[in-house]
Amino acid sequence: MESKRQQKFAGIIQEELAAIFQREGAAYLPNTLVTITKVRVSPDLGVAKVYLSFLNTNNTTLSVAEVNSHASEIRYKLGARIRHQARVIPTLTFFVDDTNEYVEHMDKLFDKISKERKENGTEEE
């Protein structure tokens, strides 16, 4: 369970990173829209796990690796934006947020189950 302090700091980081990716995201990943879906901060506020969602990319693993290769540059830009709000700028680690793929997978499974029930005539109403 995250404390209020962690949640507040994570919200600030999420907003500022979103602005950074909106303005300068094309430098890291051209023709790709990056969305910051979630930020988790450690209790000491020294490490931030940033979950990203990508639109218009074929390989999300490669995209995350590219963003992680620019993590120190992104951290510097984040530090310039939140320097008056934070004592320590957290180390950033980026991950793929695969929630959408999981939802799609579950929907396909439910559709398959529903289709099998209709074929077997065991549809419950």
PDB file of C-alpha atoms in Angstrom:
ATOM      1  CA  MET A   1       0.000   0.000   0.000  1.00  0.00           C
ATOM      2  CA  GLU A   2       1.431   3.326  -1.056  1.00  0.00           C
ATOM      3  CA  SER A   3       1.390   6.246   1.338  1.00  0.00           C
ATOM      4  CA  LYS A   4      -0.270   9.549   0.465  1.00  0.00           C
ATOM      5  CA  ARG A   5       3.169  11.059   0.043  1.00  0.00           C
ATOM      6  CA  GLN A   6       4.183   8.403  -2.488  1.00  0.00           C
ATOM      7  CA  GLN A   7       0.914   8.794  -4.387  1.00  0.00           C
ATOM      8  CA  LYS A   8       1.222  12.572  -4.533  1.00  0.00           C
ATOM      9  CA  PHE A   9       4.839  12.427  -5.691  1.00  0.00           C
ATOM     10  CA  ALA A  10       3.968   9.757  -8.285  1.00  0.00           C
ATOM     11  CA  GLY A  11       1.204  12.036  -9.617  1.00  0.00           C
ATOM     12  CA  ILE A  12       3.621  14.936  -9.996  1.00  0.00           C
ATOM     13  CA  ILE A  13       6.127  12.725 -11.804  1.00  0.00           C
ATOM     14  CA  GLN A  14       3.424  11.336 -14.086  1.00  0.00           C
ATOM     15  CA  GLU A  15       2.218  14.822 -15.077  1.00  0.00           C
ATOM     16  CA  GLU A  16       5.692  16.155 -15.739  1.00  0.00           C
ATOM     17  CA  LEU A  17       6.839  13.081 -17.665  1.00  0.00           C
ATOM     18  CA  ALA A  18       3.686  13.282 -19.782  1.00  0.00           C
ATOM     19  CA  ALA A  19       4.573  16.878 -20.661  1.00  0.00           C
ATOM     20  CA  ILE A  20       8.160  15.886 -21.477  1.00  0.00           C
ATOM     21  CA  PHE A  21       7.058  13.041 -23.753  1.00  0.00           C
ATOM     22  CA  GLN A  22       4.429  15.231 -25.398  1.00  0.00           C
ATOM     23  CA  ARG A  23       6.959  17.934 -26.272  1.00  0.00           C
ATOM     24  CA  GLU A  24      10.097  15.915 -26.865  1.00  0.00           C
ATOM     25  CA  GLY A  25       8.936  12.321 -27.300  1.00  0.00           C
ATOM     26  CA  ALA A  26       9.572  12.398 -31.046  1.00  0.00           C
ATOM     27  CA  ALA A  27      13.301  12.659 -30.337  1.00  0.00           C
ATOM     28  CA  TYR A  28      13.236   9.293 -28.538  1.00  0.00           C
ATOM     29  CA  LEU A  29      10.599   7.463 -30.588  1.00  0.00           C
ATOM     30  CA  PRO A  30       9.635   9.110 -33.877  1.00  0.00           C
ATOM     31  CA  ASN A  31       6.044   8.553 -35.086  1.00  0.00           C
ATOM     32  CA  THR A  32       5.095   6.865 -31.799  1.00  0.00           C
ATOM     33  CA  LEU A  33       2.667   8.144 -29.201  1.00  0.00           C
ATOM     34  CA  VAL A  34       3.809   7.404 -25.657  1.00  0.00           C
ATOM     35  CA  THR A  35       1.381   7.441 -22.738  1.00  0.00           C
ATOM     36  CA  ILE A  36       2.443   7.278 -19.107  1.00  0.00           C
ATOM     37  CA  THR A  37      -0.196   4.990 -17.610  1.00  0.00           C
ATOM     38  CA  LYS A  38       1.132   4.539 -14.079  1.00  0.00           C
ATOM     39  CA  VAL A  39       3.999   5.618 -11.835  1.00  0.00           C
ATOM     40  CA  ARG A  40       5.037   3.727  -8.705  1.00  0.00           C
ATOM     41  CA  VAL A  41       7.471   5.374  -6.299  1.00  0.00           C
ATOM     42  CA  SER A  42       9.562   3.629  -3.643  1.00  0.00           C
ATOM     43  CA  PRO A  43       8.969   4.590   0.020  1.00  0.00           C
ATOM     44  CA  ASP A  44      12.174   6.662   0.094  1.00  0.00           C
ATOM     45  CA  LEU A  45      11.104   8.447  -3.152  1.00  0.00           C
ATOM     46  CA  GLY A  46      14.436   7.481  -4.721  1.00  0.00           C
ATOM     47  CA  VAL A  47      13.197   5.106  -7.412  1.00  0.00           C
ATOM     48  CA  ALA A  48      10.260   5.543  -9.773  1.00  0.00           C
ATOM     49  CA  LYS A  49       8.870   2.741 -11.925  1.00  0.00           C
ATOM     50  CA  VAL A  50       7.151   4.289 -14.927  1.00  0.00           C
ATOM     51  CA  TYR A  51       4.704   2.200 -16.952  1.00  0.00           C
ATOM     52  CA  LEU A  52       4.319   3.207 -20.595  1.00  0.00           C
ATOM     53  CA  SER A  53       1.779   2.427 -23.261  1.00  0.00           C
ATOM     54  CA  PHE A  54       2.697   2.836 -26.932  1.00  0.00           C
ATOM     55  CA  LEU A  55       0.553   3.625 -29.931  1.00  0.00           C
ATOM     56  CA  ASN A  56       1.767   3.187 -33.508  1.00  0.00           C
ATOM     57  CA  THR A  57       4.681   0.865 -32.753  1.00  0.00           C
ATOM     58  CA  ASN A  58       5.311  -2.721 -33.797  1.00  0.00           C
ATOM     59  CA  ASN A  59       7.743  -3.748 -31.077  1.00  0.00           C
ATOM     60  CA  THR A  60       6.957  -2.441 -27.583  1.00  0.00           C
ATOM     61  CA  THR A  61       9.990  -4.183 -26.047  1.00  0.00           C
ATOM     62  CA  LEU A  62      12.317  -2.336 -28.406  1.00  0.00           C
ATOM     63  CA  SER A  63      10.490   0.939 -27.707  1.00  0.00           C
ATOM     64  CA  VAL A  64      10.909   0.537 -23.930  1.00  0.00           C
ATOM     65  CA  ALA A  65      14.592  -0.299 -24.401  1.00  0.00           C
ATOM     66  CA  GLU A  66      15.006   2.889 -26.437  1.00  0.00           C
ATOM     67  CA  VAL A  67      13.310   4.993 -23.749  1.00  0.00           C
ATOM     68  CA  ASN A  68      15.409   3.307 -21.034  1.00  0.00           C
ATOM     69  CA  SER A  69      18.562   4.179 -22.975  1.00  0.00           C
ATOM     70  CA  HIS A  70      17.551   7.861 -22.626  1.00  0.00           C
ATOM     71  CA  ALA A  71      16.513   7.514 -18.951  1.00  0.00           C
ATOM     72  CA  SER A  72      19.289   9.745 -17.608  1.00  0.00           C
ATOM     73  CA  GLU A  73      18.438  12.502 -20.090  1.00  0.00           C
ATOM     74  CA  ILE A  74      14.731  12.243 -19.224  1.00  0.00           C
ATOM     75  CA  ARG A  75      15.609  12.290 -15.511  1.00  0.00           C
ATOM     76  CA  TYR A  76      17.616  15.491 -16.034  1.00  0.00           C
ATOM     77  CA  LYS A  77      14.677  17.145 -17.793  1.00  0.00           C
ATOM     78  CA  LEU A  78      12.328  15.954 -15.049  1.00  0.00           C
ATOM     79  CA  GLY A  79      14.686  17.394 -12.452  1.00  0.00           C
ATOM     80  CA  ALA A  80      14.633  20.779 -14.150  1.00  0.00           C
ATOM     81  CA  ARG A  81      10.831  20.764 -14.011  1.00  0.00           C
ATOM     82  CA  ILE A  82      10.290  19.574 -10.405  1.00  0.00           C
ATOM     83  CA  ARG A  83      13.408  20.959  -8.697  1.00  0.00           C
ATOM     84  CA  HIS A  84      11.336  23.219  -6.435  1.00  0.00           C
ATOM     85  CA  GLN A  85       8.907  20.445  -5.484  1.00  0.00           C
ATOM     86  CA  ALA A  86      11.331  17.627  -4.693  1.00  0.00           C
ATOM     87  CA  ARG A  87      14.537  17.247  -2.768  1.00  0.00           C
ATOM     88  CA  VAL A  88      15.666  14.156  -4.654  1.00  0.00           C
ATOM     89  CA  ILE A  89      14.962  13.401  -8.304  1.00  0.00           C
ATOM     90  CA  PRO A  90      14.176   9.676  -8.486  1.00  0.00           C
ATOM     91  CA  THR A  91      15.965   7.196 -10.683  1.00  0.00           C
ATOM     92  CA  LEU A  92      13.608   6.311 -13.534  1.00  0.00           C
ATOM     93  CA  THR A  93      12.993   2.807 -14.819  1.00  0.00           C
ATOM     94  CA  PHE A  94      10.539   2.321 -17.671  1.00  0.00           C
ATOM     95  CA  PHE A  95       8.319  -0.723 -18.234  1.00  0.00           C
ATOM     96  CA  VAL A  96       5.645  -1.730 -20.738  1.00  0.00           C
ATOM     97  CA  ASP A  97       2.109  -1.465 -19.420  1.00  0.00           C
ATOM     98  CA  ASP A  98       0.492  -4.524 -20.953  1.00  0.00           C
ATOM     99  CA  THR A  99      -2.933  -3.993 -19.395  1.00  0.00           C
ATOM    100  CA  ASN A 100      -4.597  -3.448 -22.794  1.00  0.00           C
ATOM    101  CA  GLU A 101      -3.180  -6.682 -24.205  1.00  0.00           C
ATOM    102  CA  TYR A 102      -4.353  -8.539 -21.109  1.00  0.00           C
ATOM    103  CA  VAL A 103      -7.871  -7.117 -21.473  1.00  0.00           C
ATOM    104  CA  GLU A 104      -7.964  -8.092 -25.158  1.00  0.00           C
ATOM    105  CA  HIS A 105      -6.773 -11.598 -24.300  1.00  0.00           C
ATOM    106  CA  MET A 106      -9.458 -11.993 -21.620  1.00  0.00           C
ATOM    107  CA  ASP A 107     -12.162 -10.689 -24.003  1.00  0.00           C
ATOM    108  CA  LYS A 108     -11.131 -13.293 -26.594  1.00  0.00           C
ATOM    109  CA  LEU A 109     -11.318 -16.039 -23.968  1.00  0.00           C
ATOM    110  CA  PHE A 110     -14.785 -14.948 -22.834  1.00  0.00           C
ATOM    111  CA  ASP A 111     -15.978 -14.761 -26.454  1.00  0.00           C
ATOM    112  CA  LYS A 112     -14.638 -18.270 -27.069  1.00  0.00           C
ATOM    113  CA  ILE A 113     -16.426 -19.600 -23.969  1.00  0.00           C
ATOM    114  CA  SER A 114     -19.653 -17.868 -24.996  1.00  0.00           C
ATOM    115  CA  LYS A 115     -19.409 -19.283 -28.512  1.00  0.00           C
ATOM    116  CA  GLU A 116     -18.821 -22.817 -27.170  1.00  0.00           C
ATOM    117  CA  ARG A 117     -21.849 -22.533 -24.881  1.00  0.00           C
ATOM    118  CA  LYS A 118     -24.065 -21.424 -27.769  1.00  0.00           C
ATOM    119  CA  GLU A 119     -22.852 -24.311 -29.939  1.00  0.00           C
ATOM    120  CA  ASN A 120     -23.514 -26.833 -27.169  1.00  0.00           C
ATOM    121  CA  GLY A 121     -26.914 -25.341 -26.406  1.00  0.00           C
ATOM    122  CA  THR A 122     -26.090 -24.634 -22.772  1.00  0.00           C
ATOM    123  CA  GLU A 123     -26.720 -20.903 -22.975  1.00  0.00           C
ATOM    124  CA  GLU A 124     -27.981 -19.665 -19.629  1.00  0.00           C
ATOM    125  CA  GLU A 125     -30.180 -16.624 -19.406  1.00  0.00           C
TER     126      GLU A 125
END
